[in-house]
Coordinates of C-alpha atoms in Angstrom, one line a residue:
X1 CA -28.1 28.2 -15.1
X2 CA -28.1 30.6 -18.0
X3 CA -25.6 33.5 -17.8
X4 CA -24.0 35.6 -16.6
X5 CA -22.3 36.0 -20.0
X6 CA -25.5 36.7 -22.0
X7 CA -24.0 39.4 -24.3
X8 CA -24.3 37.1 -27.4
X9 CA -27.9 36.3 -26.6
X10 CA -29.5 33.0 -25.5
X11 CA -32.5 31.7 -27.5
X12 CA -34.9 28.8 -27.7
X13 CA -33.8 26.6 -24.8
X14 CA -36.0 23.7 -23.5
X15 CA -35.5 22.3 -20.0
X16 CA -37.7 19.2 -19.6
X17 CA -38.3 16.5 -17.0
X18 CA -35.7 17.8 -14.5
X19 CA -35.4 17.1 -10.8
X20 CA -33.0 19.0 -8.5
X21 CA -32.3 18.2 -4.9
X22 CA -30.2 20.0 -2.3
X23 CA -28.5 22.5 -4.7
X24 CA -27.9 26.2 -3.9
X25 CA -29.7 27.4 -7.0
X26 CA -32.5 25.9 -9.1
X27 CA -33.9 27.6 -12.3
X28 CA -31.6 30.5 -12.8
X29 CA -31.0 33.2 -15.4
X30 CA -28.5 35.9 -14.4
X31 CA -26.8 38.9 -16.0
X32 CA -26.2 42.7 -15.5
X33 CA -25.8 45.9 -17.5
X34 CA -22.1 45.2 -18.3
X35 CA -23.1 42.1 -20.3
X36 CA -26.3 42.9 -22.1
X37 CA -27.8 40.5 -24.6
X38 CA -31.4 39.1 -25.2
X39 CA -32.7 36.0 -23.5
X40 CA -35.9 34.6 -25.0
X41 CA -37.7 31.4 -25.9
X42 CA -36.8 29.7 -22.7
X43 CA -39.2 27.0 -21.5
X44 CA -39.0 25.0 -18.2
X45 CA -41.3 22.0 -18.2
X46 CA -42.0 19.3 -15.7
X47 CA -39.5 20.4 -13.1
X48 CA -39.4 19.3 -9.5
X49 CA -37.2 21.2 -7.0
X50 CA -36.4 20.2 -3.4
X51 CA -34.2 21.5 -0.6
X52 CA -32.9 24.4 -2.8
X53 CA -31.9 27.8 -1.3
X54 CA -33.0 29.8 -4.4
X55 CA -35.5 27.6 -6.4
X56 CA -36.2 30.3 -9.0
X57 CA -33.9 33.2 -9.6
X58 CA -34.2 35.4 -12.7
X59 CA -32.3 38.7 -12.4
X60 CA -30.7 41.4 -14.5
X61 CA -28.8 42.8 -11.5
X62 CA -26.4 39.8 -10.8
X63 CA -23.2 41.1 -9.2
X64 CA -24.2 44.6 -10.3
X65 CA -21.1 46.8 -10.3
X66 CA -21.1 50.1 -8.5
X67 CA -20.7 52.0 -11.8
X68 CA -23.7 51.2 -14.0
X69 CA -23.0 50.0 -17.5
X70 CA -24.8 50.6 -20.8
X71 CA -25.5 47.1 -21.9
X72 CA -28.9 46.3 -20.5
X73 CA -30.0 42.6 -20.8
X74 CA -33.5 41.8 -22.0
X75 CA -35.5 38.8 -20.7
X76 CA -38.7 37.9 -22.6
X77 CA -40.6 34.9 -23.7
X78 CA -39.7 32.8 -20.6
X79 CA -42.3 30.2 -19.7
X80 CA -42.6 27.7 -16.8
X81 CA -45.0 24.7 -17.1
X82 CA -45.7 22.3 -14.3
X83 CA -42.9 23.4 -12.1
X84 CA -42.9 22.5 -8.4
X85 CA -40.7 23.7 -5.5
X86 CA -41.5 21.5 -2.6
X87 CA -39.5 23.3 0.1
X88 CA -39.4 27.0 1.1
X89 CA -36.7 29.1 -0.6
X90 CA -36.0 32.4 -2.2
X91 CA -38.0 33.3 -5.4
X92 CA -36.5 36.3 -7.3
X93 CA -38.0 37.8 -10.4
X94 CA -36.1 41.0 -11.2
X95 CA -36.1 43.0 -14.3
X96 CA -33.8 45.9 -15.0
X97 CA -36.3 48.8 -14.8
X98 CA -39.8 49.6 -15.9
X99 CA -38.7 49.9 -19.5
X100 CA -36.8 46.6 -19.4
X101 CA -39.0 44.1 -17.4
X102 CA -38.7 40.4 -17.1
X103 CA -41.5 38.8 -19.2
X104 CA -42.5 35.5 -17.7
X105 CA -45.5 33.1 -18.2
X106 CA -46.4 30.8 -15.3
X107 CA -48.5 27.8 -16.1
X108 CA -49.2 25.5 -13.2
X109 CA -46.2 26.6 -11.1
X110 CA -46.4 25.8 -7.3
X111 CA -44.1 26.8 -4.5
X112 CA -43.9 25.8 -0.9
X113 CA -45.6 27.9 1.8
X114 CA -43.1 30.1 3.5
X115 CA -41.1 30.9 0.4
X116 CA -39.6 34.4 0.2
X117 CA -41.0 35.9 -3.1
X118 CA -39.6 39.1 -4.5
X119 CA -40.8 40.6 -7.8
X120 CA -39.4 43.8 -9.2
X121 CA -39.9 45.1 -12.7
X122 CA -41.5 41.8 -13.7
X123 CA -44.4 41.3 -16.1
X124 CA -45.8 38.0 -15.0
X125 CA -48.7 36.2 -16.5
X126 CA -50.2 33.7 -14.1
X127 CA -49.5 33.2 -10.4
X128 CA -47.7 30.9 -8.0
X129 CA -49.9 28.4 -6.4
X130 CA -49.4 26.6 -3.1
X131 CA -49.4 22.9 -2.2
X132 CA -46.4 21.9 -4.3
X133 CA -45.8 18.1 -4.2
X134 CA -43.7 16.0 -6.5
X135 CA -41.9 13.8 -4.1
X136 CA -42.6 10.7 -6.2
X137 CA -40.3 12.2 -8.8
X138 CA -37.2 11.8 -6.5
X139 CA -35.5 8.5 -6.5
X140 CA -33.6 7.8 -3.3
X141 CA -29.9 8.5 -3.5
X142 CA -27.9 5.3 -3.7
X143 CA -26.3 4.4 -0.4
X144 CA -22.6 5.3 -0.5
X145 CA -20.5 2.2 -0.7
X146 CA -18.4 2.2 2.4
X147 CA -15.5 -0.1 2.3
X148 CA -14.9 -2.0 5.5
X149 CA -11.2 -1.3 6.3
X150 CA -11.0 -4.6 8.0
X151 CA -12.7 -7.0 5.4
X152 CA -13.7 -10.3 7.0
X153 CA -13.9 -13.6 5.2
X154 CA -16.9 -15.8 5.5
X155 CA -16.5 -19.3 7.0
X156 CA -16.8 -20.7 3.5
X157 CA -14.1 -18.4 2.2
X158 CA -11.9 -19.2 5.1
X159 CA -12.0 -22.9 4.4
X160 CA -10.3 -22.2 1.1
X161 CA -7.2 -21.1 3.1
X162 CA -6.5 -24.4 4.7
X163 CA -2.7 -24.9 4.4
X164 CA -3.1 -28.1 2.3
X165 CA -5.4 -26.3 -0.1
X166 CA -3.1 -23.3 -0.4
X167 CA 0.1 -25.3 -0.8
X168 CA -1.1 -27.6 -3.5
X169 CA -0.8 -24.9 -6.2
X170 CA 2.5 -24.1 -8.0
X171 CA 3.6 -22.8 -11.4
X172 CA 2.5 -20.1 -13.8
X173 CA 0.2 -17.5 -12.1
X174 CA -3.4 -18.0 -13.2
X175 CA -2.6 -21.5 -14.6
X176 CA -1.1 -23.2 -11.5
X177 CA -0.8 -26.9 -11.6
X178 CA -1.9 -29.1 -8.6
X179 CA 1.0 -30.7 -6.8
X180 CA -0.2 -31.8 -3.3
X181 CA 2.1 -31.0 -0.4
X182 CA 1.5 -31.5 3.3
X183 CA 4.6 -30.2 5.1
X184 CA 3.2 -31.0 8.6
X185 CA 3.5 -34.7 7.6
X186 CA 7.2 -34.3 6.9
X187 CA 9.7 -35.8 9.5
X188 CA 11.1 -32.3 9.9
X189 CA 8.2 -31.4 12.1
X190 CA 8.9 -34.1 14.7
X191 CA 12.6 -34.5 14.0
X192 CA 11.9 -38.2 13.9
X193 CA 14.3 -40.4 11.9
X194 CA 16.5 -37.4 10.8
X195 CA 20.1 -38.5 11.0
X196 CA 22.8 -36.1 10.2
X197 CA 24.9 -36.8 7.1
X198 CA 27.2 -34.0 7.9
X199 CA 28.0 -32.1 11.1
X200 CA 29.0 -28.5 11.6
X201 CA 30.9 -27.5 14.8
X202 CA 33.2 -24.4 14.8
X203 CA 35.0 -25.8 17.9
X204 CA 35.7 -29.3 16.6
X205 CA 38.2 -30.6 14.1
X206 CA 36.9 -30.6 10.5
X207 CA 37.8 -33.2 7.9
X208 CA 36.1 -31.5 4.9
X209 CA 34.2 -34.7 4.2
X210 CA 31.5 -35.1 6.8
X211 CA 32.7 -32.7 9.5
X212 CA 32.9 -28.9 8.9
X213 CA 33.6 -25.7 10.8
X214 CA 31.2 -23.6 8.8
X215 CA 27.6 -24.1 7.5
X216 CA 28.6 -23.0 4.0
X217 CA 31.4 -25.5 3.8
X218 CA 28.9 -28.3 4.6
X219 CA 26.4 -27.0 2.0
X220 CA 29.2 -26.8 -0.6
X221 CA 30.0 -30.4 0.0
X222 CA 26.4 -31.4 -0.4
X223 CA 26.3 -29.5 -3.7
X224 CA 29.5 -31.2 -4.8
X225 CA 28.2 -34.6 -3.9
X226 CA 25.1 -34.0 -5.9
X227 CA 22.2 -36.4 -6.4
X228 CA 18.6 -36.2 -5.3
X229 CA 18.8 -37.7 -1.9
X230 CA 18.2 -35.3 1.0
X231 CA 21.3 -34.2 2.9
X232 CA 20.8 -33.5 6.6
X233 CA 23.3 -31.2 8.2
X234 CA 23.4 -31.1 12.0
X235 CA 24.8 -27.8 13.4
X236 CA 26.3 -27.7 16.9
X237 CA 25.4 -24.8 19.2
X238 CA 27.3 -21.7 18.6
X239 CA 27.4 -18.5 16.6
X240 CA 28.3 -18.8 12.9
X241 CA 29.2 -15.4 11.5
X242 CA 28.9 -16.2 7.8
X243 CA 26.8 -16.3 4.7
X244 CA 25.0 -19.4 3.5
X245 CA 24.2 -19.8 -0.2
X246 CA 22.3 -22.8 -1.5
X247 CA 22.4 -22.8 -5.4
X248 CA 19.8 -24.0 -7.8
X249 CA 20.1 -27.7 -8.7
X250 CA 21.5 -28.6 -5.3
X251 CA 20.2 -31.7 -3.6
X252 CA 17.5 -31.1 -1.0
X253 CA 19.3 -29.8 2.1
X254 CA 18.1 -29.8 5.7
X255 CA 19.8 -27.7 8.3
X256 CA 19.1 -28.8 11.9
X257 CA 20.3 -27.0 15.0
X258 CA 21.2 -29.5 17.6
X259 CA 20.9 -27.2 20.6
X260 CA 18.1 -27.1 23.1
X261 CA 16.3 -24.2 21.4
X262 CA 16.6 -22.1 18.2
X263 CA 18.7 -19.5 20.0
X264 CA 21.5 -22.0 20.5
X265 CA 22.5 -22.0 16.9
X266 CA 22.8 -18.6 15.3
X267 CA 23.8 -18.0 11.7
X268 CA 24.4 -14.3 11.2
X269 CA 25.9 -11.5 9.1
X270 CA 25.3 -7.8 8.7
X271 CA 25.0 -6.8 5.1
X272 CA 22.6 -4.1 3.9
X273 CA 21.4 -2.8 0.6
X274 CA 24.1 -0.1 0.5
X275 CA 27.0 -2.4 1.2
X276 CA 29.5 -2.1 -1.7
X277 CA 30.9 -5.0 -3.6
X278 CA 34.3 -4.0 -2.3
X279 CA 33.2 -4.2 1.3
X280 CA 31.4 -7.5 0.6
X281 CA 34.5 -9.0 -0.8
X282 CA 36.6 -7.8 2.2
X283 CA 34.2 -9.5 4.6
X284 CA 33.2 -12.7 2.9
X285 CA 35.5 -13.6 -0.1
X286 CA 37.5 -16.0 2.0
X287 CA 34.6 -18.3 2.8
X288 CA 33.8 -18.7 -1.0
X289 CA 37.4 -19.4 -2.1
X290 CA 37.0 -23.2 -2.1
X291 CA 33.2 -23.3 -2.5
X292 CA 31.5 -25.5 -5.0
X293 CA 31.3 -23.7 -8.4
X294 CA 27.5 -23.2 -8.2
X295 CA 27.9 -21.6 -4.8
X296 CA 30.8 -19.5 -6.0
X297 CA 28.7 -18.4 -9.0
X298 CA 26.2 -16.9 -6.6
X299 CA 28.9 -15.0 -4.8
X300 CA 30.3 -13.8 -8.2
X301 CA 27.0 -12.1 -9.1
X302 CA 27.4 -9.8 -6.1
X303 CA 31.1 -9.2 -5.6
X304 CA 31.6 -6.4 -8.1
X305 CA 28.4 -4.5 -7.6
X306 CA 28.5 -0.8 -6.6
X307 CA 25.9 -1.7 -4.0
X308 CA 24.4 -5.1 -3.1
X309 CA 20.8 -3.7 -3.1
X310 CA 18.1 -5.6 -1.1
X311 CA 18.4 -8.8 -3.1
X312 CA 22.1 -9.2 -2.3
X313 CA 22.0 -8.4 1.4
X314 CA 20.7 -11.9 2.6
X315 CA 22.5 -13.8 5.3
X316 CA 21.0 -17.1 4.0
X317 CA 20.1 -17.2 0.3
X318 CA 18.2 -20.3 -0.9
X319 CA 17.7 -21.1 -4.6
X320 CA 17.3 -24.9 -4.4
X321 CA 14.0 -26.7 -4.1
X322 CA 13.2 -28.7 -1.0
X323 CA 15.4 -26.7 1.4
X324 CA 14.6 -27.2 5.1
X325 CA 15.7 -25.6 8.3
X326 CA 14.9 -26.5 11.9
X327 CA 15.7 -25.3 15.4
X328 CA 18.1 -22.4 14.6
X329 CA 18.3 -18.7 14.2
X330 CA 19.0 -16.7 11.0
X331 CA 19.9 -13.1 11.6
X332 CA 20.8 -10.0 9.6
X333 CA 22.3 -8.0 12.4
X334 CA 22.6 -4.8 10.4
X335 CA 21.8 -1.9 12.8
X336 CA 19.8 -4.1 15.2
X337 CA 21.8 -2.3 17.9
X338 CA 20.8 1.1 16.6
X339 CA 24.3 2.2 16.1
X340 CA 23.8 3.6 12.6
X341 CA 21.8 6.8 12.5
X342 CA 20.2 7.7 9.2
X343 CA 18.9 11.1 8.1
X344 CA 15.2 11.8 7.8
X345 CA 13.8 11.3 4.3
X346 CA 11.1 13.4 2.7
X347 CA 8.5 12.9 0.0
X348 CA 9.1 10.4 -2.7
X349 CA 12.4 9.3 -1.1
X350 CA 10.5 7.9 1.9
X351 CA 10.0 4.1 2.3
X352 CA 6.6 4.5 4.0
X353 CA 3.4 6.4 4.2
X354 CA 4.6 9.0 6.7
X355 CA 6.7 11.1 4.5
X356 CA 9.2 11.6 7.2
X357 CA 10.2 8.3 8.8
X358 CA 13.8 7.5 9.7
X359 CA 15.4 5.2 7.1
X360 CA 16.9 1.8 8.0
X361 CA 18.5 0.3 4.9
X362 CA 17.0 -2.9 3.7
X363 CA 18.8 -5.9 5.2
X364 CA 17.5 -9.4 4.5
X365 CA 18.1 -12.3 6.9
X366 CA 16.6 -15.1 4.7
X367 CA 15.9 -14.9 1.0
X368 CA 14.0 -17.8 -0.6
X369 CA 14.7 -17.1 -4.3
X370 CA 12.6 -19.2 -6.7
X371 CA 12.9 -22.3 -4.5
X372 CA 9.8 -24.5 -4.2
X373 CA 8.8 -26.4 -1.1
X374 CA 11.0 -24.5 1.3
X375 CA 10.1 -25.5 4.8
X376 CA 11.1 -23.9 8.2
X377 CA 10.3 -25.5 11.6
X378 CA 11.0 -23.7 14.9
X379 CA 13.3 -21.2 13.2
X380 CA 13.9 -17.6 14.4
X381 CA 14.3 -15.0 11.7
X382 CA 15.7 -11.7 13.0
X383 CA 16.2 -8.4 11.3
X384 CA 14.8 -4.9 10.8
X385 CA 13.6 -3.8 7.4
X386 CA 13.0 -6.7 4.9
X387 CA 13.9 -9.6 7.2
X388 CA 12.3 -12.3 5.1
X389 CA 12.2 -12.1 1.3
X390 CA 10.1 -14.7 -0.6
X391 CA 10.6 -14.2 -4.3
X392 CA 9.8 -16.1 -7.5
X393 CA 12.3 -16.1 -10.3
X394 CA 10.6 -13.6 -12.6
X395 CA 7.1 -13.1 -11.2
X396 CA 5.4 -15.2 -13.9
X397 CA 5.3 -18.4 -11.8
X398 CA 4.9 -18.9 -8.1
X399 CA 6.6 -21.3 -5.6
X400 CA 5.7 -22.3 -2.1
X401 CA 7.2 -21.9 1.4
X402 CA 5.9 -23.1 4.7
X403 CA 6.8 -21.7 8.2
X404 CA 5.7 -23.5 11.3
X405 CA 6.2 -22.5 14.9
X406 CA 8.6 -19.9 13.7
X407 CA 9.5 -16.5 15.2
X408 CA 9.9 -13.6 12.7
X409 CA 10.7 -10.1 13.6
X410 CA 11.5 -6.7 12.0
X411 CA 10.2 -3.2 11.7
X412 CA 9.2 -2.4 8.1
X413 CA 8.0 -4.7 5.3
X414 CA 9.8 -7.5 7.1
X415 CA 7.9 -10.3 5.3
X416 CA 7.7 -9.4 1.7
X417 CA 7.6 -10.9 -1.8
X418 CA 5.4 -12.5 -4.5
X419 CA 5.2 -16.2 -3.7
X420 CA 2.7 -18.5 -1.9
X421 CA 3.7 -18.7 1.8
X422 CA 1.8 -20.2 4.7
X423 CA 2.7 -19.1 8.2
X424 CA 1.1 -21.5 10.7
X425 CA 1.3 -21.0 14.5
X426 CA 4.1 -18.5 14.1
X427 CA 5.1 -15.6 16.3
X428 CA 5.3 -12.3 14.3
X429 CA 6.9 -9.4 16.2
X430 CA 7.0 -5.8 15.0
X431 CA 9.8 -3.6 16.4
X432 CA 9.1 0.0 17.2
X433 CA 11.3 3.1 16.9
X434 CA 10.0 4.4 13.5
X435 CA 6.9 6.4 12.8
X436 CA 5.3 3.4 11.1
X437 CA 5.9 -0.4 11.1
X438 CA 4.5 -2.8 8.5
X439 CA 4.6 -6.6 9.0
X440 CA 4.1 -7.7 5.4
X441 CA 4.6 -6.2 1.9
X442 CA 3.2 -8.7 -0.5
X443 CA 3.4 -8.0 -4.3
X444 CA 1.5 -11.1 -5.4
X445 CA 0.2 -11.0 -9.0
X446 CA -3.5 -10.5 -9.1
X447 CA -3.9 -13.8 -11.1
X448 CA -2.1 -15.9 -8.5
X449 CA -4.5 -18.1 -6.4
X450 CA -2.8 -17.2 -3.1
X451 CA -0.2 -15.0 -1.5
X452 CA 0.7 -14.9 2.2
X453 CA -1.5 -16.8 4.6
X454 CA -1.1 -16.4 8.3
X455 CA -3.1 -19.1 10.2
X456 CA -3.1 -19.3 14.0
X457 CA -0.3 -16.9 14.4
X458 CA 0.4 -14.4 17.2
X459 CA 1.1 -10.8 16.2
X460 CA 2.9 -8.7 18.8
X461 CA 4.8 -5.4 18.8
X462 CA 6.8 -3.1 20.9
X463 CA 4.9 -0.3 22.6
X464 CA 4.6 2.8 20.3
X465 CA 7.4 4.5 22.3
X466 CA 8.7 8.1 21.8
X467 CA 8.3 7.7 18.0
X468 CA 4.6 7.0 18.4
X469 CA 4.9 4.0 16.0
X470 CA 1.8 3.0 14.2
X471 CA 1.8 -0.8 13.6
X472 CA 0.1 -2.2 10.5
X473 CA -0.5 -5.7 9.2
X474 CA 0.7 -4.9 5.7
X475 CA 1.0 -2.6 2.8
X476 CA 0.8 -4.0 -0.7
X477 CA 4.2 -3.6 -2.4
X478 CA 3.8 -1.4 -5.5
X479 CA 6.8 -3.2 -7.0
X480 CA 9.0 -1.5 -9.6
X481 CA 6.6 1.5 -10.1
X482 CA 8.0 4.8 -11.2
X483 CA 4.8 6.7 -11.7
X484 CA 1.3 6.2 -10.3
X485 CA -2.2 6.4 -11.8
X486 CA -3.6 6.7 -8.3
X487 CA -4.4 9.9 -6.4
X488 CA -3.1 13.4 -7.3
X489 CA 0.5 14.2 -8.1
X490 CA 1.3 17.9 -7.5
X491 CA 3.6 18.2 -10.6
X492 CA 2.7 20.6 -13.5
X493 CA 1.9 18.6 -16.6
X494 CA 2.2 15.2 -14.8
X495 CA 1.3 12.2 -16.9
X496 CA 1.5 8.5 -16.2
X497 CA 0.8 6.2 -19.2
X498 CA 0.8 2.5 -19.9
X499 CA 4.1 1.5 -21.4
X500 CA 6.7 -1.3 -21.8
X501 CA 9.0 0.0 -19.0
X502 CA 8.6 1.5 -15.6
X503 CA 10.2 4.9 -15.9
X504 CA 9.6 8.5 -14.8
X505 CA 11.3 11.6 -16.3
X506 CA 9.4 14.6 -14.9
X507 CA 6.7 15.3 -15.7
X508 CA 6.1 12.1 -17.8
X509 CA 6.1 8.5 -16.7
X510 CA 5.1 5.1 -17.9
X511 CA 4.0 2.0 -16.0
X512 CA 3.8 -1.6 -17.1
X513 CA 0.7 -3.7 -17.0
X514 CA 2.6 -6.2 -14.9
X515 CA 3.5 -3.6 -12.3
X516 CA -0.2 -2.6 -12.0
X517 CA -1.1 -6.2 -11.5
X518 CA 1.3 -6.8 -8.5
X519 CA -1.7 -6.2 -6.2
X520 CA -0.3 -8.1 -3.1
X521 CA -2.4 -10.7 -1.3
X522 CA -2.4 -11.5 2.5
X523 CA -4.9 -13.2 4.7
X524 CA -4.8 -13.5 8.5
X525 CA -6.9 -16.2 10.1
X526 CA -7.5 -17.2 13.7
X527 CA -4.7 -14.9 14.9
X528 CA -4.1 -13.2 18.2
X529 CA -3.4 -9.5 17.6
X530 CA -1.4 -7.4 20.0
X531 CA -3.0 -4.3 21.5
X532 CA -0.8 -1.8 19.6
X533 CA -1.7 -2.7 16.1
X534 CA -4.0 -0.3 14.2
X535 CA -7.5 -1.3 15.0
X536 CA -9.4 0.7 12.4
X537 CA -7.2 0.5 9.3
X538 CA -4.5 -2.2 9.8
X539 CA -4.0 -2.5 6.1
X540 CA -2.1 0.5 4.9
X541 CA -1.7 2.3 1.6
X542 CA 1.7 2.0 -0.2
X543 CA 3.0 5.5 0.3
X544 CA 0.8 8.5 0.8
X545 CA -1.3 10.3 -1.7
X546 CA 0.6 13.0 -3.6
X547 CA 3.8 10.9 -4.0
X548 CA 4.9 9.0 -7.1
X549 CA 4.7 5.7 -5.1
X550 CA 1.1 6.1 -4.0
X551 CA -1.4 3.3 -4.2
X552 CA -4.4 2.9 -1.9
X553 CA -5.0 -0.4 -0.1
X554 CA -6.9 -2.7 -2.4
X555 CA -8.9 -5.3 -0.5
X556 CA -10.0 -7.3 -3.5
X557 CA -10.5 -7.3 -7.3
X558 CA -13.4 -4.9 -7.0
X559 CA -11.1 -2.3 -5.7
X560 CA -8.6 -3.0 -8.5
X561 CA -11.3 -2.6 -11.1
X562 CA -13.0 0.4 -9.5
X563 CA -9.8 2.3 -9.0
X564 CA -8.8 1.9 -12.7
X565 CA -12.2 1.7 -14.4
X566 CA -12.9 4.6 -16.8
X567 CA -9.2 5.6 -16.9
X568 CA -6.5 5.0 -19.5
X569 CA -5.7 1.9 -17.4
X570 CA -9.2 0.4 -17.5
X571 CA -8.8 -3.3 -16.8
X572 CA -11.6 -4.2 -19.2
X573 CA -10.3 -1.8 -21.9
X574 CA -6.7 -0.8 -22.1
X575 CA -5.4 -3.7 -20.0
X576 CA -7.5 -6.2 -21.9
X577 CA -8.5 -8.2 -18.8
X578 CA -12.1 -8.7 -19.8
X579 CA -14.9 -8.7 -17.2
X580 CA -14.2 -8.4 -13.5
X581 CA -14.1 -11.6 -11.4
X582 CA -17.5 -12.5 -9.9
X583 CA -17.4 -13.1 -7.0
X584 CA -14.6 -10.8 -6.3
X585 CA -11.1 -12.2 -5.6
X586 CA -9.8 -11.6 -2.1
X587 CA -6.6 -9.7 -1.8
X588 CA -6.6 -8.8 1.9
X589 CA -8.8 -10.2 4.6
X590 CA -9.2 -11.5 8.1
X591 CA -11.1 -14.4 9.8
X592 CA -11.9 -15.1 13.4
X593 CA -9.0 -13.0 14.8
X594 CA -8.9 -11.8 18.4
X595 CA -7.4 -8.7 20.0
X596 CA -5.2 -9.4 23.0

């Protein structure tokens, strides 16, 4: 389009080898007598037009004001050569008046039958012919790439998620070493040959050597004893209201509930992320007074904090390799009775995509913290938000956990973290009551071979209830971000740049490469899915578009590359990641699942 600002003149323009399809206007020159100027030496050559409302529009009365002006535009020396308009449309050739006509030269110009042709004050050399055809000029539009919101693995891809294959990798992400591990071959699974070295019974006399009244006391004794031999601790039925901390360097410890089922032995506390160090000390200082120094050191990292945060809220906190538990329940009871009512959150303060969901403070039941080969057999893990936290020490190396025949329940992000974890034949239950519920929140590094793998599990949920809860498989934890390169942020002057820290001071923010790379990986295979889980889009974004925490669901490395390509976060450019993986890495996926 030329004009409507023609007052400075437009001269000597060539439009050559052009196709236009489905636009409102085609070849267009427009002005009026408030703009003036001379337009000349305009050549249109080898042009093909299709599906256009106004294929040719040359007018000096464009948006003509009611009060005429004194700047009359002049159009002269306009030529069209081999121009085709294949579908009917409006053809307008309109000079200003007899003294100021449009001067146009038509050479082999064809328009479709049925076109509405209007000529006024036009000096035209040549005529429009009929029978316009140039369909061979149009290349088909590329088919839009429609992402399947429920990406499915092939049988070949699914074979790579066999638990033994997944669990053989450990160590630096992207450079994991092979260390074969088959937890189903461990005696823990059958309970065969496991004889208790220590016993715990709150109702029996304790001697502080092999018999204890609390689980933590028995663990402390194992830490004091040291060595590399596995210590088996048998726990009598009962409710143990305490914290259990297993420090790094402890011998491998196995906790076994000796009751008839996992509910018979219950280890529980009720800390949440907002619990102060003062409250923490008041509740739990006594149990750590005579603890082993390494256990006491874990307590000391929390006791003076203004708030424990998510990481300090765990009922059971495991930092030692080879930890095992069987046939017992671990619970964070914080607000599971609904007694605490929290105010509604809005916008960037919200923990989920809804922008208005009721807040439940994070409250971890089990935290596996940098511990490798952690194994759980027939264990119940109970909580609300953030029930199970599986974390590496610093995100640069991964460790492994295995959950078998285990029941896990919560309401938001209740299985979260960055390690490799296999859940085999587990029951995963999502609790309602909030606007949205998410089972998992992985923040796996994109270079890690695996993240969370659910194989043969059953996913159930409460009914949506009065809150109309939407139940999702997962949302990928955008860990540590303070600004986002995704979507649109309605802040004047907003910027988000690559930097060495994650920080936002309105309107400017920076984000680390490492944060961008916490893509989150989760695969669900051969599962039975309850009827209330989202059937169309079960993988959710991390917070909604327009908030500082927004990131869309990324099903694989192609999404990661496509979302950032051409931006200041281009993986192949600014991030220095080289070519994208071929074939694409899987971040989220399903295989052979059924809906109940």
